[in-house]
Short mmCIF file of C-alpha atoms in Angstrom, two decimals:
data_model
loop_
_atom_site.label_atom_id
_atom_site.label_comp_id
_atom_site.label_asym_id
_atom_site.label_seq_id
_atom_site.Cartn_x
_atom_site.Cartn_y
_atom_site.Cartn_z
CA MET A 1204 15.37 98.46 110.72
CA ALA A 1205 18.67 98.66 108.80
CA GLY A 1206 21.43 100.67 110.42
CA LYS A 1207 22.81 103.91 108.90
CA GLN A 1208 25.24 103.27 106.06
CA PRO A 1209 28.70 104.91 106.05
CA THR A 1210 29.37 107.67 103.54
CA PHE A 1211 32.21 107.34 101.02
CA LYS A 1212 33.75 109.74 98.56
CA PRO A 1213 32.93 108.95 94.91
CA TYR A 1214 35.16 106.29 93.39
CA ASN A 1215 34.88 105.55 89.66
CA GLN A 1216 37.92 104.47 87.74
CA GLN A 1217 36.09 104.90 84.37
CA GLN A 1218 35.12 108.52 85.02
CA ILE A 1219 36.00 110.69 82.01
CA ILE A 1220 37.81 113.93 82.85
CA LEU A 1221 36.90 116.96 80.71
CA LEU A 1222 40.31 118.66 81.30
CA PRO A 1223 43.03 116.03 82.05
CA PRO A 1224 45.41 117.05 84.86
CA SER A 1225 48.92 118.09 83.78
CA LEU A 1226 52.13 116.86 85.45
CA GLU A 1227 52.96 120.46 86.25
CA GLU A 1228 49.98 120.67 88.57
CA LEU A 1229 50.88 117.38 90.28
CA VAL A 1230 54.43 118.38 91.28
CA PRO A 1231 54.47 120.66 94.39
CA LYS A 1232 56.18 124.02 93.97
CA SER A 1233 58.72 123.28 96.72
CA HIS A 1234 59.52 119.68 95.64
CA PRO A 1235 63.29 118.79 95.32
CA VAL A 1236 62.76 117.74 91.70
CA ARG A 1237 62.10 121.40 90.88
CA ILE A 1238 65.36 122.38 92.51
CA VAL A 1239 67.15 119.79 90.33
CA ASN A 1240 65.49 121.17 87.27
CA GLU A 1241 66.31 124.74 88.17
CA VAL A 1242 69.97 124.05 88.97
CA ILE A 1243 70.71 121.92 85.90
CA ASN A 1244 69.00 124.48 83.63
CA LYS A 1245 71.56 127.05 84.75
CA VAL A 1246 74.58 124.78 84.08
CA ASN A 1247 76.58 125.08 80.88
CA LEU A 1248 76.37 121.60 79.27
CA GLY A 1249 78.78 122.38 76.44
CA PRO A 1250 81.44 119.83 77.65
CA LEU A 1251 78.70 117.19 77.95
CA ASN A 1252 77.24 117.85 74.51
CA SER A 1253 80.72 117.48 72.98
CA ALA A 1254 80.69 113.83 74.12
CA TYR A 1255 78.14 113.06 71.39
CA LYS A 1256 78.76 112.40 67.69
CA THR A 1257 77.37 114.82 65.16
CA THR A 1258 76.26 112.04 62.82
CA GLY A 1259 74.05 109.01 63.22
CA ALA A 1260 70.68 108.51 64.89
CA SER A 1261 69.32 111.04 67.38
CA SER A 1262 70.06 110.54 71.05
CA TYR A 1263 68.11 111.31 74.26
CA HIS A 1264 68.86 114.90 75.29
CA PRO A 1265 71.86 114.90 77.75
CA GLN A 1266 70.16 117.61 79.83
CA MET A 1267 67.18 115.31 80.42
CA LEU A 1268 69.38 112.29 81.22
CA LEU A 1269 71.48 114.36 83.66
CA LYS A 1270 68.37 115.58 85.43
CA VAL A 1271 67.05 112.00 85.68
CA LEU A 1272 70.32 110.78 87.11
CA VAL A 1273 70.78 113.66 89.57
CA TYR A 1274 67.22 113.43 90.82
CA GLY A 1275 67.69 109.68 91.13
CA TYR A 1276 70.67 110.20 93.43
CA VAL A 1277 68.71 112.87 95.35
CA SER A 1278 65.86 110.38 95.97
CA ASN A 1279 68.03 107.30 96.70
CA VAL A 1280 67.41 105.64 93.35
CA TYR A 1281 70.88 104.53 92.14
CA SER A 1282 70.27 101.48 89.95
CA SER A 1283 69.85 102.11 86.17
CA ARG A 1284 67.05 99.53 86.03
CA LYS A 1285 65.19 101.27 88.85
CA LEU A 1286 65.69 104.63 87.15
CA GLU A 1287 64.23 103.13 83.98
CA ALA A 1288 61.19 101.93 85.92
CA ALA A 1289 60.87 105.27 87.74
CA CYS A 1290 60.62 107.16 84.40
CA LYS A 1291 57.48 105.16 83.68
CA GLU A 1292 55.96 105.02 87.20
CA SER A 1293 56.88 108.15 89.12
CA ILE A 1294 55.17 111.47 88.50
CA TYR A 1295 58.33 113.35 89.49
CA PHE A 1296 60.58 111.38 87.07
CA MET A 1297 57.94 111.73 84.31
CA TRP A 1298 57.87 115.52 84.89
CA VAL A 1299 61.63 116.02 84.85
CA SER A 1300 62.16 113.66 81.91
CA GLY A 1301 59.37 115.30 79.83
CA MET A 1302 57.67 111.88 79.49
CA SER A 1303 60.81 110.36 77.94
CA TYR A 1304 61.45 106.67 78.71
CA PRO A 1305 65.19 105.92 78.43
CA ASP A 1306 66.02 102.27 79.03
CA HIS A 1307 68.65 101.10 81.59
CA ASN A 1308 71.35 100.59 78.96
CA THR A 1309 71.00 104.20 77.82
CA ILE A 1310 71.12 105.44 81.42
CA ASN A 1311 74.12 103.27 82.25
CA ARG A 1312 75.99 104.28 79.08
CA PHE A 1313 75.31 107.93 79.74
CA ARG A 1314 76.55 107.65 83.36
CA GLY A 1315 79.62 105.50 82.63
CA VAL A 1316 80.71 106.91 79.27
CA ARG A 1317 79.18 110.26 78.42
CA LEU A 1318 79.75 111.81 81.81
CA LYS A 1319 83.40 110.61 81.94
CA GLU A 1320 84.92 113.93 80.90
CA ALA A 1321 82.05 116.28 81.66
CA LEU A 1322 80.74 115.61 85.18
CA ARG A 1323 83.51 117.43 87.04
CA SER A 1324 82.76 120.66 85.16
CA VAL A 1325 79.00 120.26 85.93
CA PHE A 1326 79.76 119.77 89.67
CA GLU A 1327 82.07 122.83 89.67
CA GLU A 1328 79.39 125.00 88.04
CA VAL A 1329 76.81 123.85 90.66
CA VAL A 1330 79.29 124.82 93.42
CA LEU A 1331 79.92 128.26 91.90
CA LEU A 1332 76.14 128.88 91.51
CA LEU A 1333 75.66 128.06 95.20
CA ALA A 1334 78.64 130.29 96.11
CA GLN A 1335 77.06 133.20 94.20
CA GLU A 1336 73.95 132.72 96.26
CA GLY A 1337 76.07 132.98 99.45
CA LEU A 1338 75.31 129.43 100.52
CA LEU A 1339 78.94 128.28 100.67
CA SER A 1340 82.49 129.50 100.51
CA ILE A 1341 85.30 128.07 98.33
CA GLU A 1342 87.86 130.04 100.36
CA GLU A 1343 87.21 128.57 103.86
CA ILE A 1344 86.85 124.79 103.81
CA PHE A 1345 86.76 121.79 106.12
CA ILE A 1346 88.45 118.61 104.90
CA ASP A 1347 87.78 114.99 105.91
CA GLY A 1348 87.67 111.52 104.41
CA THR A 1349 85.66 108.33 104.58
CA LYS A 1350 85.84 104.85 103.06
CA ILE A 1351 83.10 103.52 100.81
CA GLU A 1352 83.07 99.88 99.80
CA ALA A 1353 83.86 99.05 96.16
CA ASN A 1354 81.61 96.95 93.90
CA ALA A 1355 84.09 94.08 94.11
CA ASN A 1356 84.36 90.55 95.43
CA ARG A 1357 85.58 90.65 99.00
CA TYR A 1358 87.54 87.37 98.74
CA THR A 1359 89.40 87.75 95.39
CA PHE A 1360 92.39 89.67 96.62
CA VAL A 1361 96.06 90.13 95.72
CA TRP A 1362 98.52 91.09 98.47
CA ARG A 1363 102.00 92.49 97.89
CA LYS A 1364 103.34 90.57 100.84
CA ALA A 1365 102.09 87.26 99.38
CA ILE A 1366 103.77 88.02 96.07
CA ALA A 1367 107.04 88.77 97.88
CA THR A 1368 106.79 85.53 99.88
CA ASN A 1369 106.10 83.42 96.74
CA LYS A 1370 108.98 85.06 94.86
CA GLU A 1371 111.33 84.35 97.75
CA LYS A 1372 110.27 80.68 97.69
CA MET A 1373 110.97 80.59 93.95
CA LYS A 1374 114.45 82.04 94.50
CA GLN A 1375 115.29 79.43 97.09
CA GLN A 1376 114.04 76.55 94.95
CA LEU A 1377 115.92 77.75 91.84
CA LYS A 1378 119.07 78.26 93.92
CA HIS A 1379 118.76 74.81 95.51
CA ILE A 1380 118.26 72.93 92.21
CA TRP A 1381 121.07 74.90 90.54
CA GLU A 1382 123.45 73.86 93.28
CA TYR A 1383 122.36 70.25 92.81
CA ALA A 1384 122.87 70.55 89.03
CA GLN A 1385 126.38 71.97 89.64
CA SER A 1386 127.23 68.94 91.83
CA VAL A 1387 125.99 66.54 89.18
CA ALA A 1388 127.74 68.37 86.32
CA ALA A 1389 131.02 69.19 88.18
CA LYS A 1390 133.21 66.77 86.26
CA GLU A 1391 132.09 67.87 82.85
CA ASP A 1392 132.03 71.56 83.91
CA GLU A 1393 128.73 72.04 82.07
CA LEU A 1394 127.25 74.58 84.43
CA PRO A 1395 128.61 78.14 85.03
CA ASP A 1396 128.43 80.02 88.30
CA PRO A 1397 124.90 80.42 89.59
CA PRO A 1398 122.99 83.55 88.44
CA ASP A 1399 122.26 86.39 90.91
CA PHE A 1400 118.90 85.50 92.47
CA THR A 1401 118.71 88.73 94.53
CA THR A 1402 116.03 89.90 92.12
CA ILE A 1403 114.20 87.74 89.58
CA ASP A 1404 112.17 88.49 86.50
CA THR A 1405 110.56 86.60 83.65
CA GLU A 1406 113.62 86.55 81.47
CA LYS A 1407 115.95 85.38 84.26
CA VAL A 1408 113.56 82.63 85.44
CA GLN A 1409 113.08 81.39 81.84
CA SER A 1410 116.79 81.29 81.04
CA THR A 1411 117.54 79.49 84.40
CA VAL A 1412 114.88 76.89 83.71
CA ASP A 1413 116.15 76.31 80.18
CA LYS A 1414 119.72 75.87 81.37
CA LEU A 1415 118.64 73.46 84.18
CA ASN A 1416 116.68 71.33 81.64
CA GLU A 1417 119.63 71.39 79.27
CA VAL A 1418 122.05 70.07 81.91
CA LEU A 1419 119.81 67.70 83.94
CA GLY A 1420 117.88 66.46 80.98
CA LYS A 1421 120.92 64.55 79.79
CA LYS A 1422 121.35 62.77 83.15
CA LYS A 1423 119.60 59.47 83.63
CA ASP A 1424 120.67 58.95 87.21
CA ILE A 1425 119.18 62.02 88.91
CA ASP A 1426 116.92 61.22 91.83
CA LYS A 1427 113.13 61.19 91.37
CA LYS A 1428 112.48 64.00 93.88
CA THR A 1429 114.76 66.42 91.98
CA LYS A 1430 113.27 65.35 88.66
CA ASN A 1431 109.78 66.12 89.99
CA LYS A 1432 110.92 69.48 91.28
CA LEU A 1433 112.46 70.31 87.89
CA ASN A 1434 109.28 69.35 86.08
CA TYR A 1435 107.18 71.51 88.43
CA ILE A 1436 109.57 74.50 88.00
CA THR A 1437 109.52 74.11 84.23
CA LYS A 1438 105.71 73.99 84.07
CA HIS A 1439 104.81 76.70 86.59
CA TYR A 1440 107.65 79.19 87.37
CA PRO A 1441 107.82 81.13 84.06
CA ALA A 1442 104.05 81.64 84.06
CA ASN A 1443 104.03 82.47 87.77
CA ILE A 1444 106.72 85.11 87.61
CA ALA A 1445 104.99 86.72 84.63
CA ARG A 1446 101.74 86.83 86.67
CA TYR A 1447 103.51 88.38 89.66
CA GLU A 1448 105.10 91.06 87.54
CA MET A 1449 101.66 91.93 86.09
CA GLN A 1450 100.21 92.05 89.63
CA GLU A 1451 103.02 94.30 90.87
CA ALA A 1452 102.39 96.69 87.99
CA ILE A 1453 98.70 96.94 89.02
CA LEU A 1454 99.68 97.41 92.69
CA GLU A 1455 102.07 100.25 92.05
CA ASP A 1456 102.63 101.63 95.60
CA ARG A 1457 99.62 99.87 97.16
CA ASN A 1458 99.68 96.76 99.38
CA SER A 1459 96.62 95.07 97.94
CA TYR A 1460 93.90 95.14 95.28
CA SER A 1461 90.74 93.24 94.33
CA LYS A 1462 90.74 91.06 91.25
CA THR A 1463 87.23 92.18 90.32
CA ASP A 1464 88.05 95.89 90.68
CA THR A 1465 91.81 96.32 90.38
CA ASP A 1466 91.57 100.04 91.37
CA ALA A 1467 90.05 99.11 94.77
CA THR A 1468 92.31 98.57 97.80
CA PHE A 1469 91.52 96.49 100.86
CA MET A 1470 90.80 98.76 103.77
CA ARG A 1471 89.45 98.46 107.31
CA MET A 1472 85.76 99.39 107.31
CA LYS A 1473 84.13 100.87 110.47
CA GLU A 1474 80.67 100.23 109.12
CA ASP A 1475 80.98 96.41 109.27
CA HIS A 1476 78.09 94.92 111.24
CA MET A 1477 80.56 93.06 113.49
CA ARG A 1478 82.23 96.35 114.32
CA ASN A 1479 85.62 94.67 114.18
CA GLY A 1480 87.16 96.60 111.31
CA GLN A 1481 87.08 93.90 108.58
CA LEU A 1482 89.16 94.37 105.46
CA LYS A 1483 87.06 95.03 102.33
CA PRO A 1484 87.85 96.44 98.89
CA ALA A 1485 87.10 100.13 99.08
CA TYR A 1486 88.04 103.68 97.99
CA ASN A 1487 89.12 106.55 100.27
CA ILE A 1488 86.85 109.50 99.51
CA GLN A 1489 88.14 112.96 100.45
CA ILE A 1490 85.80 115.96 100.45
CA SER A 1491 86.00 119.65 101.28
CA SER A 1492 82.85 121.11 102.76
CA SER A 1493 81.42 124.50 103.58
CA ASN A 1494 78.11 124.89 105.47
CA GLN A 1495 77.55 121.14 104.81
CA TYR A 1496 77.83 121.65 101.05
CA ILE A 1497 80.49 119.62 99.17
CA VAL A 1498 82.98 122.06 97.58
CA ASN A 1499 85.52 119.49 96.27
CA TYR A 1500 85.96 115.73 96.18
CA THR A 1501 88.82 113.33 95.21
CA ILE A 1502 89.09 109.58 95.12
CA HIS A 1503 92.17 107.79 96.52
CA PRO A 1504 93.37 104.20 96.58
CA ASN A 1505 95.43 104.58 99.84
CA PRO A 1506 93.64 104.00 103.13
CA THR A 1507 95.23 106.79 105.19
CA ASP A 1508 94.22 110.42 104.94
CA THR A 1509 97.77 111.76 105.48
CA THR A 1510 98.93 111.29 101.90
CA THR A 1511 95.82 112.56 100.18
CA LEU A 1512 96.02 116.31 100.96
CA THR A 1513 98.48 117.25 98.18
CA ASP A 1514 96.23 115.89 95.38
CA HIS A 1515 93.09 117.22 97.09
CA ILE A 1516 94.41 120.78 97.24
CA ALA A 1517 95.69 120.49 93.64
CA GLN A 1518 92.19 119.49 92.49
CA HIS A 1519 90.67 122.53 94.29
CA GLU A 1520 93.19 124.82 92.50
CA GLU A 1521 92.42 123.19 89.16
CA SER A 1522 88.64 123.44 89.64
CA PHE A 1523 88.38 127.05 90.95
CA LYS A 1524 91.68 128.56 89.68
CA SER A 1525 92.45 129.67 93.25
CA THR A 1526 93.93 128.28 96.47
CA PRO A 1527 91.72 128.07 99.62
CA ALA A 1528 92.56 130.73 102.23
CA VAL A 1529 91.68 128.61 105.31
CA VAL A 1530 91.74 124.88 105.80
CA THR A 1531 90.51 123.02 108.87
CA ALA A 1532 91.15 119.30 109.30
CA ASP A 1533 91.64 116.63 111.99
CA ALA A 1534 94.82 114.94 113.15
CA GLY A 1535 94.86 112.51 110.22
CA TYR A 1536 96.37 115.31 108.10
CA GLY A 1537 98.91 116.58 110.61
CA SER A 1538 102.20 115.62 108.98
CA GLN A 1539 105.35 117.62 108.22
CA GLU A 1540 104.74 117.22 104.52
CA ASN A 1541 101.21 118.63 104.75
CA TYR A 1542 102.19 121.51 107.01
CA THR A 1543 105.00 122.40 104.60
CA LEU A 1544 102.55 122.26 101.64
CA LEU A 1545 100.06 124.50 103.40
CA GLU A 1546 102.76 126.97 104.42
CA SER A 1547 104.18 127.12 100.91
CA LYS A 1548 100.71 128.04 99.54
CA GLU A 1549 100.13 130.58 102.36
CA ILE A 1550 97.05 128.72 103.56
CA THR A 1551 95.97 129.35 107.17
CA ALA A 1552 95.89 125.80 108.51
CA TYR A 1553 93.83 124.77 111.48
CA VAL A 1554 95.13 121.22 111.28
CA LYS A 1555 95.73 119.07 114.35
CA TYR A 1556 98.81 116.94 114.76
CA GLY A 1557 98.84 113.39 116.20
CA MET A 1558 99.22 114.23 119.88
CA PHE A 1559 97.21 117.43 120.02
CA ASP A 1560 94.13 116.10 121.78
CA LYS A 1561 96.12 114.17 124.31
CA GLN A 1562 98.29 117.18 125.10
CA GLN A 1563 95.12 119.02 126.18
CA ASN A 1564 94.59 116.33 128.83
CA LYS A 1565 96.49 117.23 132.02
CA ASN A 1566 96.25 113.66 133.39
CA TYR A 1567 97.92 112.33 130.28
CA GLN A 1568 100.70 114.94 130.51
CA ALA A 1569 101.30 114.00 134.22
CA LYS A 1570 101.93 110.35 133.16
CA ARG A 1571 104.77 111.40 130.86
CA PRO A 1572 107.15 113.53 132.97
CA PHE A 1573 110.30 112.40 131.15
CA SER A 1574 109.17 112.59 127.47
CA ALA A 1575 111.46 114.28 125.00
CA ASP A 1576 109.07 117.21 124.39
CA LYS A 1577 109.39 118.19 128.08
CA LEU A 1578 113.19 118.42 128.11
CA PHE A 1579 114.65 121.91 128.27
CA TYR A 1580 116.64 123.03 125.15
CA ASN A 1581 119.64 125.34 125.40
CA PRO A 1582 119.98 127.06 122.01
CA GLN A 1583 123.37 128.66 122.80
CA LYS A 1584 125.00 125.25 123.51
CA ASP A 1585 122.69 123.28 121.18
CA CYS A 1586 121.96 120.76 123.85
CA TYR A 1587 119.02 119.33 125.82
CA ILE A 1588 118.98 119.06 129.59
CA CYS A 1589 118.01 115.61 130.90
CA PRO A 1590 115.71 115.22 133.98
CA MET A 1591 118.86 114.96 136.24
CA GLY A 1592 120.23 118.29 134.85
CA GLN A 1593 122.94 116.73 132.66
CA GLN A 1594 123.57 117.95 129.11
CA MET A 1595 122.55 115.82 126.14
CA HIS A 1596 124.87 116.80 123.19
CA TYR A 1597 124.17 116.75 119.51
CA ILE A 1598 125.64 113.68 117.83
CA GLY A 1599 124.48 114.04 114.17
CA ASP A 1600 121.55 113.94 111.84
CA ILE A 1601 119.60 111.11 110.21
CA LYS A 1602 117.48 111.42 107.06
CA ASN A 1603 114.11 109.72 106.65
CA LYS A 1604 111.94 109.48 103.56
CA THR A 1605 108.17 109.02 103.75
CA SER A 1606 106.20 106.74 101.45
CA THR A 1607 105.59 109.73 99.16
CA GLY A 1608 109.31 110.54 98.93
CA PHE A 1609 109.22 113.51 101.31
CA GLU A 1610 112.56 113.89 103.16
CA GLN A 1611 112.71 114.58 106.90
CA THR A 1612 115.80 115.51 108.98
CA LEU A 1613 116.06 114.40 112.58
CA ARG A 1614 118.74 115.74 114.93
CA ARG A 1615 120.05 113.23 117.49
CA TYR A 1616 121.15 114.07 121.04
CA ARG A 1617 122.73 111.69 123.55
CA ALA A 1618 123.07 111.75 127.33
CA GLN A 1619 126.51 111.49 128.94
CA ASN A 1620 126.14 108.90 131.72
CA CYS A 1621 122.93 107.03 132.38
CA SER A 1622 124.41 103.96 134.00
CA ASN A 1623 124.67 105.50 137.49
CA CYS A 1624 121.61 107.75 137.21
CA PRO A 1625 118.94 107.18 139.91
CA LEU A 1626 116.29 107.79 137.19
CA ASN A 1627 117.66 104.98 135.00
CA GLY A 1628 114.72 102.83 133.97
CA ALA A 1629 112.16 105.47 134.70
CA CYS A 1630 113.57 108.15 132.34
CA HIS A 1631 114.08 105.76 129.44
CA LYS A 1632 114.07 101.99 128.71
CA SER A 1633 117.14 101.62 126.47
CA LYS A 1634 120.23 99.83 127.82
CA GLY A 1635 122.90 102.45 127.03
CA ASN A 1636 122.81 106.22 127.31
CA ARG A 1637 119.54 107.83 126.35
CA VAL A 1638 119.30 109.14 122.76
CA ILE A 1639 116.50 111.39 121.59
CA GLN A 1640 115.63 112.32 117.98
CA VAL A 1641 114.19 115.78 117.31
CA ASN A 1642 112.55 116.91 114.05
CA VAL A 1643 113.19 120.65 114.43
CA GLU A 1644 111.08 121.70 111.52
CA LEU A 1645 108.09 119.57 112.53
CA GLU A 1646 108.33 120.82 116.14
CA ARG A 1647 108.19 124.41 114.86
CA GLN A 1648 105.18 123.58 112.73
CA LYS A 1649 103.41 121.83 115.61
CA LYS A 1650 104.01 124.81 117.91
CA LYS A 1651 102.50 127.10 115.24
CA ALA A 1652 99.52 124.77 114.82
CA HIS A 1653 99.03 124.57 118.62
CA GLU A 1654 98.81 128.36 118.85
CA LEU A 1655 96.39 128.58 115.92
CA LEU A 1656 94.18 125.76 117.23
CA ASN A 1657 93.93 127.25 120.67
CA SER A 1658 93.18 130.74 119.53
CA PRO A 1659 89.52 131.89 119.85
CA GLU A 1660 89.04 131.49 116.11
CA GLY A 1661 90.79 128.12 116.14
CA ILE A 1662 88.55 126.80 118.94
CA GLU A 1663 85.46 127.95 116.96
CA ARG A 1664 86.69 126.24 113.80
CA ARG A 1665 87.49 123.01 115.66
CA LYS A 1666 83.93 122.98 116.99
CA LYS A 1667 82.42 123.74 113.60
CA ARG A 1668 84.39 121.02 111.81
CA CYS A 1669 82.51 118.31 113.71
CA PHE A 1670 79.08 119.53 112.41
CA ASP A 1671 80.15 120.70 109.03
CA VAL A 1672 82.04 118.01 107.19
CA GLU A 1673 81.22 114.84 109.17
CA PRO A 1674 77.38 115.19 108.82
CA VAL A 1675 77.80 115.13 105.02
CA PHE A 1676 79.14 111.57 105.17
CA ALA A 1677 76.41 110.61 107.67
CA SER A 1678 73.77 111.97 105.26
CA ILE A 1679 75.15 110.05 102.28
CA LYS A 1680 75.80 106.80 104.01
CA SER A 1681 73.22 106.53 106.76
CA ASN A 1682 70.30 108.78 105.80
CA HIS A 1683 70.43 107.87 102.07
CA GLY A 1684 71.78 104.38 102.27
CA PHE A 1685 74.76 104.75 99.92
CA LYS A 1686 77.42 102.41 101.43
CA ARG A 1687 78.64 100.58 98.32
CA PHE A 1688 79.47 101.83 94.86
CA MET A 1689 77.43 100.54 91.91
CA LEU A 1690 80.17 100.92 89.31
CA ARG A 1691 83.70 99.52 89.04
CA GLY A 1692 86.98 101.27 88.37
CA LYS A 1693 88.29 104.56 89.75
CA GLN A 1694 87.11 106.57 86.77
CA LYS A 1695 83.53 105.41 87.07
CA VAL A 1696 83.65 105.68 90.87
CA GLU A 1697 84.56 109.34 90.42
CA ILE A 1698 81.54 109.81 88.21
CA GLU A 1699 79.27 108.14 90.74
CA PHE A 1700 80.54 110.18 93.69
CA GLY A 1701 80.28 113.32 91.57
CA LEU A 1702 76.58 112.55 91.15
CA LEU A 1703 76.31 111.95 94.90
CA ALA A 1704 78.01 115.28 95.60
CA ILE A 1705 75.70 117.19 93.30
CA ALA A 1706 72.71 115.42 94.83
CA GLN A 1707 73.93 116.26 98.38
CA ASN A 1708 74.29 119.94 97.50
CA ILE A 1709 70.84 120.06 95.87
CA ARG A 1710 69.25 118.25 98.88
CA LYS A 1711 70.88 120.81 101.19
CA LYS A 1712 69.66 123.74 99.06
CA ALA A 1713 66.14 122.27 98.96
CA ALA A 1714 66.15 121.89 102.74
#
């Protein structure tokens, strides 16, 4: 007797459907693609439409292409070829594209060219829409930065230090062979005094090479080694110095760049699998966040956060025609220049300075009993009192300039007699009398910051910063796997991160 047969649901690929299903029915009401559709429909696309010509063949609708791109970044589909395939294979992409099938060239051209001038305004409108719904604030923000690897070769680099070293070698070789030429041509007095090789450029190198060839070319008795040197200099130096000048123009105030993306700078990356901070071409991404929504973003070529705040605040003002009321940031932004900027704009700044966290540690404080910040200051006599009770008198100011040109003034105070002091060697390590340097303005700003950060509101904002701005980077890089840009050049990288920022905000809203 045969056993009982299992029961299966009907399966017939050739079954004719009387009423074919619509894509509208297949997309769940709460699906993120509907949020993308809803948000982009509310955005004014006038600036984007103006990127198209009024003549010629018809183009795919920019609203449709923008929805496809944004939903692609929401769903971790970043490649133009994968987006092309998704428009033919995915129900959600078919629905949002209205069954349009743009190819990868169209998508890439739209992303890299059409969005060049318009994406920032789209991002700003999305932020304002979310602000109107009460989901975020553009007045109270948290600022932080991260590094994302550039789409560039990791081994085709140019270093400022290497250029300087090579130019110094060129100077020495030119000087050496000029001196030899002078010794050979001394009797005929054919060679003038050597040129100033303190700085060299294309014109100076070329004229030096021409003059050396004019003098030494007539000589038949010059040694072979010198002749080979002259031939090498003639063949390579003019071209080399021209190349170095071009590279220095690209570097501007940076220390390095990648030959395959000249806007990318080599930075230490924490995400390296060896966890040893390898140098890779990257961009420094700065964002402002509010309730884990991205309010503002800027792209920077310099690896440190300290010098990015001025441009970041300026972009916020340009985007929203207002200055943020409250800024919270970590110690990477705690410089005199930044404190001065925030004070001048009347922004309440909960910004740590470099030693803030260590100063909260009593054990660390106990290990530094003789540090300059623990010395007593007598304002009437304008002097500090050293650990032995002796006066340290003012001996003058020194001026410092930061890499951005910001000028700092440091007041110097010197002890009277350290040679016979029983604390000599423990109080300080210098050989003579102890000298301390005090930045009066920075000390005032740090005291103000210390009071704000340790106030009840300051403690609350310090706690909130850790789970407001930092999870945004974790979501983009770890949860959604975006650790390397697809496009090259700062302008296109800004477009790409703008799409990431819009996608992050829509994901957050959908959640």
